[in-house]
PDB file of C-alpha atoms in Angstrom:
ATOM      1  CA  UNK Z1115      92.887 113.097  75.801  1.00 71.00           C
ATOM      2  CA  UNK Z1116      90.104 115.925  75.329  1.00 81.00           C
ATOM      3  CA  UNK Z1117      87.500 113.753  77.210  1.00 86.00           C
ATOM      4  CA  UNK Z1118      89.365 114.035  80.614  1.00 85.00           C
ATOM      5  CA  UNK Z1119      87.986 117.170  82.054  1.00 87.00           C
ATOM      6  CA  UNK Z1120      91.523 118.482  84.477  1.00 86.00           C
ATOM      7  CA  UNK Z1121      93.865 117.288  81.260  1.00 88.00           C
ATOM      8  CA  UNK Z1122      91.406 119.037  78.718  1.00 88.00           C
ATOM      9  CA  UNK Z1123      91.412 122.092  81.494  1.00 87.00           C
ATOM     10  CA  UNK Z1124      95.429 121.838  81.051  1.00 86.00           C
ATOM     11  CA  UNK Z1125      95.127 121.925  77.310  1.00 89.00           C
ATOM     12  CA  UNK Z1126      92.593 124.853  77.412  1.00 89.00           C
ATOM     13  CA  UNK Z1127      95.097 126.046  80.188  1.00 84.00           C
ATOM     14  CA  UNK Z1128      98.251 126.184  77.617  1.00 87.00           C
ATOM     15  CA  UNK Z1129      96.585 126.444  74.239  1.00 88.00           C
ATOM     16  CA  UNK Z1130      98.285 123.413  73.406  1.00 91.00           C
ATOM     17  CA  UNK Z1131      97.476 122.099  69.852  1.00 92.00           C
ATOM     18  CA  UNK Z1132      96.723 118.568  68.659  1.00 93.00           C
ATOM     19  CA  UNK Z1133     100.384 118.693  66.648  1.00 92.00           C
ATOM     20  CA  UNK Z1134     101.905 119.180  70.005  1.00 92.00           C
ATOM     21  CA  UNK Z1135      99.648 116.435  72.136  1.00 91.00           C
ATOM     22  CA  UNK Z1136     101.082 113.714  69.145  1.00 92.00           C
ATOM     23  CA  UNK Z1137     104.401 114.921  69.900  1.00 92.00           C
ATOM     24  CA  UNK Z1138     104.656 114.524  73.006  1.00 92.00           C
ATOM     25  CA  UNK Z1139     101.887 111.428  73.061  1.00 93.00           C
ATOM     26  CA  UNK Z1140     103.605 108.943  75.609  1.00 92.00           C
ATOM     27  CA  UNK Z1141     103.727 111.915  78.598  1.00 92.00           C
ATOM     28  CA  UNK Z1142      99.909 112.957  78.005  1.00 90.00           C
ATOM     29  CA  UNK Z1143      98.860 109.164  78.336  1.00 92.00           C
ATOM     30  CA  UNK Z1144     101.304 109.277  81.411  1.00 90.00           C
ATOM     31  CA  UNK Z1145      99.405 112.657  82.682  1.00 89.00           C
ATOM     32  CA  UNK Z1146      96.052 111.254  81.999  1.00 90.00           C
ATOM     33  CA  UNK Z1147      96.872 108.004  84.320  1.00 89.00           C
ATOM     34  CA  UNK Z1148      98.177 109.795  86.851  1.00 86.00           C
ATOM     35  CA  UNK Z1149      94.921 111.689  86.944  1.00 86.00           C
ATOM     36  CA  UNK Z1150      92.432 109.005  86.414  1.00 87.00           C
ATOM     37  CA  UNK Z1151      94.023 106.774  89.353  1.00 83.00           C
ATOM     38  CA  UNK Z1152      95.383 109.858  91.147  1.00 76.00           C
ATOM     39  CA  UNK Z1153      94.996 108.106  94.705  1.00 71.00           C
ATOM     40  CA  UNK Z1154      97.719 105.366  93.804  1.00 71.00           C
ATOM     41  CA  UNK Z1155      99.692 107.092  90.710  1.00 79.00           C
ATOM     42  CA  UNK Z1156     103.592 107.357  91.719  1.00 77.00           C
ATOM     43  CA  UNK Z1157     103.909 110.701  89.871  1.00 79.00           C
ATOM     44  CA  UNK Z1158     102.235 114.437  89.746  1.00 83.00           C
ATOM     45  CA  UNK Z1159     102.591 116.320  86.351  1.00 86.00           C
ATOM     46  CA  UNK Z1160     102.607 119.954  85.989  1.00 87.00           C
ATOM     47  CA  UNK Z1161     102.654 121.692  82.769  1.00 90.00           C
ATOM     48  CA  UNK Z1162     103.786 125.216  81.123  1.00 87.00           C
ATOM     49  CA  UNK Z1163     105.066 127.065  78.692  1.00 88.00           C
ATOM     50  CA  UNK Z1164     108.682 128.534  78.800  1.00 88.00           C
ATOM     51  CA  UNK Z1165     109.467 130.562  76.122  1.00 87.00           C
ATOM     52  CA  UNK Z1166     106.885 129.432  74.093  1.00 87.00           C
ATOM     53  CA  UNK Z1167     107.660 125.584  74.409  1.00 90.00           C
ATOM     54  CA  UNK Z1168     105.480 122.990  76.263  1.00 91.00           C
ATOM     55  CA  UNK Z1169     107.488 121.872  79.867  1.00 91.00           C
ATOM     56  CA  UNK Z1170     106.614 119.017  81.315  1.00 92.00           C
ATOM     57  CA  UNK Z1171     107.610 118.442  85.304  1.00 90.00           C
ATOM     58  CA  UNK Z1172     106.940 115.520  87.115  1.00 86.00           C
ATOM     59  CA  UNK Z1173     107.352 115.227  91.074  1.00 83.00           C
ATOM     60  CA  UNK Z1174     106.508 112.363  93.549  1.00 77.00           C
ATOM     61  CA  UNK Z1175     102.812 111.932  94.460  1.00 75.00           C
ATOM     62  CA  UNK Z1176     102.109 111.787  97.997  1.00 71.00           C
ATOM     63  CA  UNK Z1177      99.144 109.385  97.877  1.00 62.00           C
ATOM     64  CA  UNK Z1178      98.776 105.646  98.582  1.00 68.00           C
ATOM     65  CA  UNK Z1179     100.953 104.097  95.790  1.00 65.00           C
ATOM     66  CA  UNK Z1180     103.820 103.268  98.164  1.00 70.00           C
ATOM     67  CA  UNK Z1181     101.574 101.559 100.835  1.00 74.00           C
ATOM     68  CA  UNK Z1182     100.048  99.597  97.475  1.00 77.00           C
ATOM     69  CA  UNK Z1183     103.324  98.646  96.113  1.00 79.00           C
ATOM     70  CA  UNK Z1184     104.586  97.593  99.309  1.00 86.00           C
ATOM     71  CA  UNK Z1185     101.511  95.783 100.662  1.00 89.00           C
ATOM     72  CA  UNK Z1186     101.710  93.621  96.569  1.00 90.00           C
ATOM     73  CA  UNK Z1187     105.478  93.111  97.396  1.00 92.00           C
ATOM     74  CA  UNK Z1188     105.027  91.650 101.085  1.00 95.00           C
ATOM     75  CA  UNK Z1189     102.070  89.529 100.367  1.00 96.00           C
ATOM     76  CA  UNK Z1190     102.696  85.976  99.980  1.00 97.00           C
ATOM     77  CA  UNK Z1191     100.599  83.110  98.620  1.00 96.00           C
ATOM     78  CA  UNK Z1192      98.142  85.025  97.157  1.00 96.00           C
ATOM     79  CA  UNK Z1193      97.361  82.041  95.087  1.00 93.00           C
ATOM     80  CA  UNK Z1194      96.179  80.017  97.591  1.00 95.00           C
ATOM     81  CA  UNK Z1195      93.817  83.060  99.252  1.00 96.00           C
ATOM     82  CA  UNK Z1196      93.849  86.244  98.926  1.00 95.00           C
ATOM     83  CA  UNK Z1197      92.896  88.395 101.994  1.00 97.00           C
ATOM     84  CA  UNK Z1198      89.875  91.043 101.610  1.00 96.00           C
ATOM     85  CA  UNK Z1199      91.741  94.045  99.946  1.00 93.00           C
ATOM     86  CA  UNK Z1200      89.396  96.614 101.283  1.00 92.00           C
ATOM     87  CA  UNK Z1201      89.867  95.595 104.983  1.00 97.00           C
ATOM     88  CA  UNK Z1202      92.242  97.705 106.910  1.00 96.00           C
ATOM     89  CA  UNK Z1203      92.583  97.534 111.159  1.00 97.00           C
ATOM     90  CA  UNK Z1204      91.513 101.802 111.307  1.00 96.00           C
ATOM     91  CA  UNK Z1205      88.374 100.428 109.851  1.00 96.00           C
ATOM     92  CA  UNK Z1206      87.175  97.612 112.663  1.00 96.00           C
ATOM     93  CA  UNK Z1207      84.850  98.556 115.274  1.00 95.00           C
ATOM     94  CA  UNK Z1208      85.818  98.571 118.616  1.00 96.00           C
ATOM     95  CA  UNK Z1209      83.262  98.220 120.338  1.00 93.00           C
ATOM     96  CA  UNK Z1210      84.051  95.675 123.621  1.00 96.00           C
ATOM     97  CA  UNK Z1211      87.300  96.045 126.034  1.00 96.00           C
ATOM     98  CA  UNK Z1212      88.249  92.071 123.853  1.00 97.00           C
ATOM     99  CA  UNK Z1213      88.232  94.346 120.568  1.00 97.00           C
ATOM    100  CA  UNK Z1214      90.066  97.372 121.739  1.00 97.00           C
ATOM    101  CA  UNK Z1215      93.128  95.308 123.547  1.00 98.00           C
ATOM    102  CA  UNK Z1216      93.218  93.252 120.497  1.00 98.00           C
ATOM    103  CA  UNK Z1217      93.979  96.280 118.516  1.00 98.00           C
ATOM    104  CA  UNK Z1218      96.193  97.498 120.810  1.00 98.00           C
ATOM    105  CA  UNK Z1219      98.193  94.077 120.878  1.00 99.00           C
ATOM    106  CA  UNK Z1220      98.024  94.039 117.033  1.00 99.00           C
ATOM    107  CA  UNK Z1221     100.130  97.597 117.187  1.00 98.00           C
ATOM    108  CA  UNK Z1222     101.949  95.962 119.457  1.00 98.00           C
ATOM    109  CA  UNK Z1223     103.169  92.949 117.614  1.00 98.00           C
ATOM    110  CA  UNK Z1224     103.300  94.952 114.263  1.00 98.00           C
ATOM    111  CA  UNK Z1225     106.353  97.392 116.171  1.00 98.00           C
ATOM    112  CA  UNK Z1226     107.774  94.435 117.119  1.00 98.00           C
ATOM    113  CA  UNK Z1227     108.111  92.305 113.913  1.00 98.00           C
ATOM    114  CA  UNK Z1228     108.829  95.285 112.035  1.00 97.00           C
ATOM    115  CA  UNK Z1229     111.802  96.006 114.285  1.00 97.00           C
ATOM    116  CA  UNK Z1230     112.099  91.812 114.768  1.00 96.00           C
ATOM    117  CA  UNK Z1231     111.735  91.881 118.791  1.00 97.00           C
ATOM    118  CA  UNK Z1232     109.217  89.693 118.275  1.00 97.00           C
ATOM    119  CA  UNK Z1233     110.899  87.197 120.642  1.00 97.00           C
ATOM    120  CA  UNK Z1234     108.947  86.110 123.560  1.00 96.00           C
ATOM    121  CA  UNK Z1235     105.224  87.613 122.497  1.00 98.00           C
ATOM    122  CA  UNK Z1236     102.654  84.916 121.954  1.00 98.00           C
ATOM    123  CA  UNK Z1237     100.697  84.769 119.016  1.00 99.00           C
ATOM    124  CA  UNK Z1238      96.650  85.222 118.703  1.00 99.00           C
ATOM    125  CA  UNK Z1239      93.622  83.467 118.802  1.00 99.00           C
ATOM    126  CA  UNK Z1240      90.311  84.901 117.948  1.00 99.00           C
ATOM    127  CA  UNK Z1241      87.085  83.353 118.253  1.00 98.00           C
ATOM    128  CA  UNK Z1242      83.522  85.290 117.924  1.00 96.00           C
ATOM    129  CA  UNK Z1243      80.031  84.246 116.603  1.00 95.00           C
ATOM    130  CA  UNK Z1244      79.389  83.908 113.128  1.00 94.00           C
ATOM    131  CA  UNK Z1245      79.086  87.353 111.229  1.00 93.00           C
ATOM    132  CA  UNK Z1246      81.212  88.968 114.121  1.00 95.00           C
ATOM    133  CA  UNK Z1247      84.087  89.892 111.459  1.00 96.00           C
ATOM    134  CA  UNK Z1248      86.822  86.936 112.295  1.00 98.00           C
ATOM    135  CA  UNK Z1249      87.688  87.525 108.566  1.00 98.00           C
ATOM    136  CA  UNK Z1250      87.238  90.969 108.083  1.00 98.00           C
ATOM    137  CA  UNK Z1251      90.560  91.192 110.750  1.00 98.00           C
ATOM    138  CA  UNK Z1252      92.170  88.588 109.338  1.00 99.00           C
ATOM    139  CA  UNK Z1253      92.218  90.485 105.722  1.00 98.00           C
ATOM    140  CA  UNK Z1254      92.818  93.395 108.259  1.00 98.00           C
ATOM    141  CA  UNK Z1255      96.175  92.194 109.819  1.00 99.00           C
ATOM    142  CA  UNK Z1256      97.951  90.757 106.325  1.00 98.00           C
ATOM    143  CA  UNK Z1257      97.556  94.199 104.365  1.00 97.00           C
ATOM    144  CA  UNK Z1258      98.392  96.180 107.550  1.00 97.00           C
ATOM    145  CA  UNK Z1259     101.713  94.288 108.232  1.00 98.00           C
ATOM    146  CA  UNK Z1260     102.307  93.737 104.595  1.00 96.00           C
ATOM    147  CA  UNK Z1261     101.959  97.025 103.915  1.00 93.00           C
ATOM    148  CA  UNK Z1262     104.055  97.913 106.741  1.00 93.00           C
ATOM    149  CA  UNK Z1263     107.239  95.917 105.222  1.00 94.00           C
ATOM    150  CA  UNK Z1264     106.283  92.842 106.609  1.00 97.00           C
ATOM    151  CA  UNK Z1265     106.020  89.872 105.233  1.00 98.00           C
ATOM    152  CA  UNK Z1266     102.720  88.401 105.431  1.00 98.00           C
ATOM    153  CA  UNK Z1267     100.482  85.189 104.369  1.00 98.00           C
ATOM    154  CA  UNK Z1268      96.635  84.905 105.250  1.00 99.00           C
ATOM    155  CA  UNK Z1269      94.734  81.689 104.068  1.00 98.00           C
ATOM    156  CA  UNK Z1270      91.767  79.767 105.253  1.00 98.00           C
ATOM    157  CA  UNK Z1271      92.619  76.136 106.311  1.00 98.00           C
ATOM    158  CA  UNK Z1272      90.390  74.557 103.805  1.00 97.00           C
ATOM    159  CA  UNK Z1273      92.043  76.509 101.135  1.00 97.00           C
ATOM    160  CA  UNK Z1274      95.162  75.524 101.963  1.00 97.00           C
ATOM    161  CA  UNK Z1275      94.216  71.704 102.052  1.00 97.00           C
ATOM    162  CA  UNK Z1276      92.711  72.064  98.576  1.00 95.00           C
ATOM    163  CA  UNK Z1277      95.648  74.027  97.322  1.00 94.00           C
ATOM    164  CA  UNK Z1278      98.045  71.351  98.646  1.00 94.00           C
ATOM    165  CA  UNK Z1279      95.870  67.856  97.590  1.00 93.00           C
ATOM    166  CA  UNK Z1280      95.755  69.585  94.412  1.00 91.00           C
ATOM    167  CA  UNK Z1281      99.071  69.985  93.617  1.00 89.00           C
ATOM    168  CA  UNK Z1282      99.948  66.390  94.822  1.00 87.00           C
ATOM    169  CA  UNK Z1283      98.105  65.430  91.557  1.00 82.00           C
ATOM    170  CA  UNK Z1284     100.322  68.015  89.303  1.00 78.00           C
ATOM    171  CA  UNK Z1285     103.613  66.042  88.453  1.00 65.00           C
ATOM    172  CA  UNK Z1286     104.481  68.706  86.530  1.00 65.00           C
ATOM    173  CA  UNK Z1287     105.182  70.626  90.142  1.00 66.00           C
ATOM    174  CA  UNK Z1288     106.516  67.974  92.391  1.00 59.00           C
ATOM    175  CA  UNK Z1289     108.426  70.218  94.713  1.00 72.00           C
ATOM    176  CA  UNK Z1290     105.335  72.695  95.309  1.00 87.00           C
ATOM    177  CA  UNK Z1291     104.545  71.205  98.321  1.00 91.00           C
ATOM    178  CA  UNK Z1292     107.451  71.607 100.211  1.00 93.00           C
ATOM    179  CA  UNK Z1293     107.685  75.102  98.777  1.00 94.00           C
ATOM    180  CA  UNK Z1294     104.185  76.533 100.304  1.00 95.00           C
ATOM    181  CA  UNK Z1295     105.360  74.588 103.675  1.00 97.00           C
ATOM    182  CA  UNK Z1296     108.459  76.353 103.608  1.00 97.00           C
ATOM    183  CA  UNK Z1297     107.166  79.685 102.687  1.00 97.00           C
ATOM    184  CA  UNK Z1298     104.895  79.186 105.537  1.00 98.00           C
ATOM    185  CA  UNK Z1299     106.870  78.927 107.966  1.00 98.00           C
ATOM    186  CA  UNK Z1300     109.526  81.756 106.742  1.00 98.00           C
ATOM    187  CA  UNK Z1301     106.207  84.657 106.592  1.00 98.00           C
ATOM    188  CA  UNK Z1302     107.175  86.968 109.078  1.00 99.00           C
ATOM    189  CA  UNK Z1303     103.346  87.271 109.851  1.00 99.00           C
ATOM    190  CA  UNK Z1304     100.655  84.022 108.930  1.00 99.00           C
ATOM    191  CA  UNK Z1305      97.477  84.206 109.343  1.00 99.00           C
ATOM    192  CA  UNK Z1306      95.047  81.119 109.405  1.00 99.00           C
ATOM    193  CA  UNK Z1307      91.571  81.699 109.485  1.00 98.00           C
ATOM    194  CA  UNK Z1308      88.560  79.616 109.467  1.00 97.00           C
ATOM    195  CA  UNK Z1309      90.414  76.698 111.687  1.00 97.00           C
ATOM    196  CA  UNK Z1310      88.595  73.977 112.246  1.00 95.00           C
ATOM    197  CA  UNK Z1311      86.336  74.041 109.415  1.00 95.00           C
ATOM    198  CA  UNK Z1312      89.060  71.883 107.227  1.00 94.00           C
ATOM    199  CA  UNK Z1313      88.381  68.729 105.953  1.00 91.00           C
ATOM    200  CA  UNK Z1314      89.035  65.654 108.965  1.00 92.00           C
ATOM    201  CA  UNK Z1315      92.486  64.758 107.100  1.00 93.00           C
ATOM    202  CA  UNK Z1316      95.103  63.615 109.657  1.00 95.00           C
ATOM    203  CA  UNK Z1317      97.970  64.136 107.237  1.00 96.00           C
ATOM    204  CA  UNK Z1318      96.828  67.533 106.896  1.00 97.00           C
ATOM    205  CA  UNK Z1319      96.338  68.680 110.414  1.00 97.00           C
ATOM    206  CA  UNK Z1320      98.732  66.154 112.231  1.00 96.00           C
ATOM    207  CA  UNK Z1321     101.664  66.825 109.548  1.00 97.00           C
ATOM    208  CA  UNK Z1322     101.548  69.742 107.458  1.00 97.00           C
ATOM    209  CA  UNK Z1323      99.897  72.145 110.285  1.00 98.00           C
ATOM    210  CA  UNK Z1324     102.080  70.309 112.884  1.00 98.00           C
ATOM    211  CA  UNK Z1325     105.282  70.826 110.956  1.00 98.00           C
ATOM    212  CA  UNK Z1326     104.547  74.707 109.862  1.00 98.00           C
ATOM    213  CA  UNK Z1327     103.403  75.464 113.645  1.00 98.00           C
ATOM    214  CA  UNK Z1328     106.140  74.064 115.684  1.00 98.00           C
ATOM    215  CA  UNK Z1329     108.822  75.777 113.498  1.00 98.00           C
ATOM    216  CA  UNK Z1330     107.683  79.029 113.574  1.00 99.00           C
ATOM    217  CA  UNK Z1331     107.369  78.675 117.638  1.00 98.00           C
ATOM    218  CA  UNK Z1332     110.563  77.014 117.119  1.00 98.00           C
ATOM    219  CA  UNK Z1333     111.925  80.734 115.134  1.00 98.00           C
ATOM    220  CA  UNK Z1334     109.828  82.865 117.137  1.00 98.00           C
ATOM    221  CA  UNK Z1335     107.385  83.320 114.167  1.00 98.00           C
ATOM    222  CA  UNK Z1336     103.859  85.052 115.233  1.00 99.00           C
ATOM    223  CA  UNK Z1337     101.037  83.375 113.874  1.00 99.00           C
ATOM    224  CA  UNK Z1338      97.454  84.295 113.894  1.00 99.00           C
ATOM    225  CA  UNK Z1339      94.482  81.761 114.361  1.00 99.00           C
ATOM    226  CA  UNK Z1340      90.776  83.082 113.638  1.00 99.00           C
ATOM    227  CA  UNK Z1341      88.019  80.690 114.273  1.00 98.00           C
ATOM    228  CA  UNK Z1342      84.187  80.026 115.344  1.00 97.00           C
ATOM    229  CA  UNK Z1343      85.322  78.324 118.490  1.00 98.00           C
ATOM    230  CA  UNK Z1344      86.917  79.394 121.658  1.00 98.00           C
ATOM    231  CA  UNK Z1345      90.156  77.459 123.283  1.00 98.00           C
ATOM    232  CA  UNK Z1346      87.606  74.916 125.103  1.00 98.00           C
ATOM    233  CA  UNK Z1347      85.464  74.290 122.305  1.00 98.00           C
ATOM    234  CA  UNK Z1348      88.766  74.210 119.949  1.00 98.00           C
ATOM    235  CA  UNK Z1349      90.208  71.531 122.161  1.00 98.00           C
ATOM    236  CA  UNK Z1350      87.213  68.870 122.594  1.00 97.00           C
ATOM    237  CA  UNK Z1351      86.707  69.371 118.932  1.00 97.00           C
ATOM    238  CA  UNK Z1352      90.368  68.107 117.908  1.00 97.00           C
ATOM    239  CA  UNK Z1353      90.037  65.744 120.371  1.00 96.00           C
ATOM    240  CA  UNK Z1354      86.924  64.179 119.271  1.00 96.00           C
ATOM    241  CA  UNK Z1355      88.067  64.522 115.622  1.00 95.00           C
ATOM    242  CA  UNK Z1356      91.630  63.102 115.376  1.00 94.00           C
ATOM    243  CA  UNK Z1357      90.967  60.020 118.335  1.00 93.00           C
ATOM    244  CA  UNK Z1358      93.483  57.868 116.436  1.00 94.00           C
ATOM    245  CA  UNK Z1359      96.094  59.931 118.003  1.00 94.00           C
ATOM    246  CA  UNK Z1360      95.851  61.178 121.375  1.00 94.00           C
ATOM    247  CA  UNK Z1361      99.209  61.901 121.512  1.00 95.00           C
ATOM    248  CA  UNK Z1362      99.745  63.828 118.387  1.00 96.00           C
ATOM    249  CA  UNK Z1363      96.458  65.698 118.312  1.00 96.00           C
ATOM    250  CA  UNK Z1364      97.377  66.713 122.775  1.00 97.00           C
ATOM    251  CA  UNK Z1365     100.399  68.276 121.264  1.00 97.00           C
ATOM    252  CA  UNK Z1366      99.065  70.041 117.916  1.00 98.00           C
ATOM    253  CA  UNK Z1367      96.161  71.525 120.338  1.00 98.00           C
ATOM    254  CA  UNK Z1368      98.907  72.413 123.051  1.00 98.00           C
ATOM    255  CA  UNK Z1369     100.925  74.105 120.285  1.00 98.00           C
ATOM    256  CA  UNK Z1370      98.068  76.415 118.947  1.00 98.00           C
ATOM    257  CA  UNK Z1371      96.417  77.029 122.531  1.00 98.00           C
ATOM    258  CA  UNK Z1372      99.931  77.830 124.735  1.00 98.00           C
ATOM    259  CA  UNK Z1373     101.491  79.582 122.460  1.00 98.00           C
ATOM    260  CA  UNK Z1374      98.440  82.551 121.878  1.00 99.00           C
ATOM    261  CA  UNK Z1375      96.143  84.837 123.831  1.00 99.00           C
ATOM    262  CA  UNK Z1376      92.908  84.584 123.439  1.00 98.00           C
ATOM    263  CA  UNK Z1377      90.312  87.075 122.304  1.00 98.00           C
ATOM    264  CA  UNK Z1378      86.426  87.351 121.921  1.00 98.00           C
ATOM    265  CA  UNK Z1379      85.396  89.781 119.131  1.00 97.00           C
ATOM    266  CA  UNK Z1380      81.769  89.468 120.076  1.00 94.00           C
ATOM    267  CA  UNK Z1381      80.118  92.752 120.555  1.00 78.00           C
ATOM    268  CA  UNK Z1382      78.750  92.912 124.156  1.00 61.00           C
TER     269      UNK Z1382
END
């Protein structure tokens, strides 16, 4: 207890005795967490002396433990990916008219899920050059709406194909599958990055994409996309890459592509 300096001050404070810290052991370790982790403790402790006797009063922090607690809560799938927990939307640069009305969009759809009028915005696609920060406002999004109240999944596609061929092998989980499809499609805010840098896997793409895509269109679910390539370049690549079905692929491209607005994050 003596080596944290503000407790030790509050000892010094109150001429409080070793007999009296062992007495009362479980609220000093309580007082010296709240002051070593002050910026996400729930709880502030004050102490005195009222007619001789050591009073303890403890009142609600106003920090970041709530935004913490809630963000943990409201983020799904953390097993699969876990977004950057340092990256936070006040924090990206905007620094090009694309950046600055994708933040304002962002705002936008946050209000809107939050207060579920969702219905009838598009979702969003963002393209940039490599090192431009795609991922950076991925993490961004899922601990700003997560911390908001909303529910909220990021993942990369390849992490998501590993995480799912993976568990195919587990007998010991068979219906994990269908549980990660259905929670991905339930997320009140999902957010795929890296698309397009999965493995060529037509199950994957055609099926399990497919499937969680058209039902969240189909329950006016936003979903974010994130990738190296803009709507052109996204479409000849699926093209090129899934020519056993020209059909399918037309309407997995149509579903991603029609149903978002585009935005370059490269800084002009």
């Amino acid at each position: 207890m003596h080596s944290q300096p503000q407790l030790e001050a509050l000892i010094q404070a109150n001429n409080i005795t070793n007999e009296e810290i062992l007495d009362n052991l479980l609220t000093f370790i309580n007082i010296k967490e709240s002051l070593d982790n002050s910026q996400i403790y729930p709880w502030i402790f004050t102490i005195m002396r009222k007619n001789g006797k050591l009073v303890f009063k403890k009142t609600v922090a106003k920090n970041e433990y709530n935004a913490v607690v809630t963000r943990h809560i409201n983020l799904w799938l953390t097993k699969i990916c876990e977004p950057n927990p340092d990256a936070g939307l006040d924090k990206v640069r905007l620094s090009s008219e694309q950046r600055r009305e994708l933040n304002d969009y962002l705002k936008r759809l946050k209000s809107a899920i939050a207060t579920k009028k969702q219905k009838g915005l598009k979702g969003v696609y963002v393209y940039g050059a490599n090192n431009t920060g795609k991922s950076y406002i991925a993490s961004a999004i899922a601990n700003d709406f997560a911390s908001a109240g909303i529910s909220s999944a990021y993942l990369t596609t390849s992490a998501l194909y590993s995480y799912l061929i993976t568990a195919m092998g587990n007998s010991s989980s068979p219906n994990s599958i269908n549980d990660i499809i259905n929670k991905l499609k339930k997320v009140n805010a999902l957010i795929i990055d890296e698309i397009g840098l999965e493995k060529n896997n037509y199950w994957f793409r055609l099926q399990v994409l497919m499937e969680i895509i058209e039902s969240r269109i189909a329950n006016n679910k936003i979903t974010f996309f994130f990738s190296g390539m803009n709507k052109s370049e996204f479409e000849t690549y699926y093209q090129n890459q899934l020519r056993r079905e020209p059909y399918k692929v037309k309407t997995f491209i149509s579903r991603i592509l029609n149903n978002t607005i585009e935005y370059c994050i490269d800084e002009i």
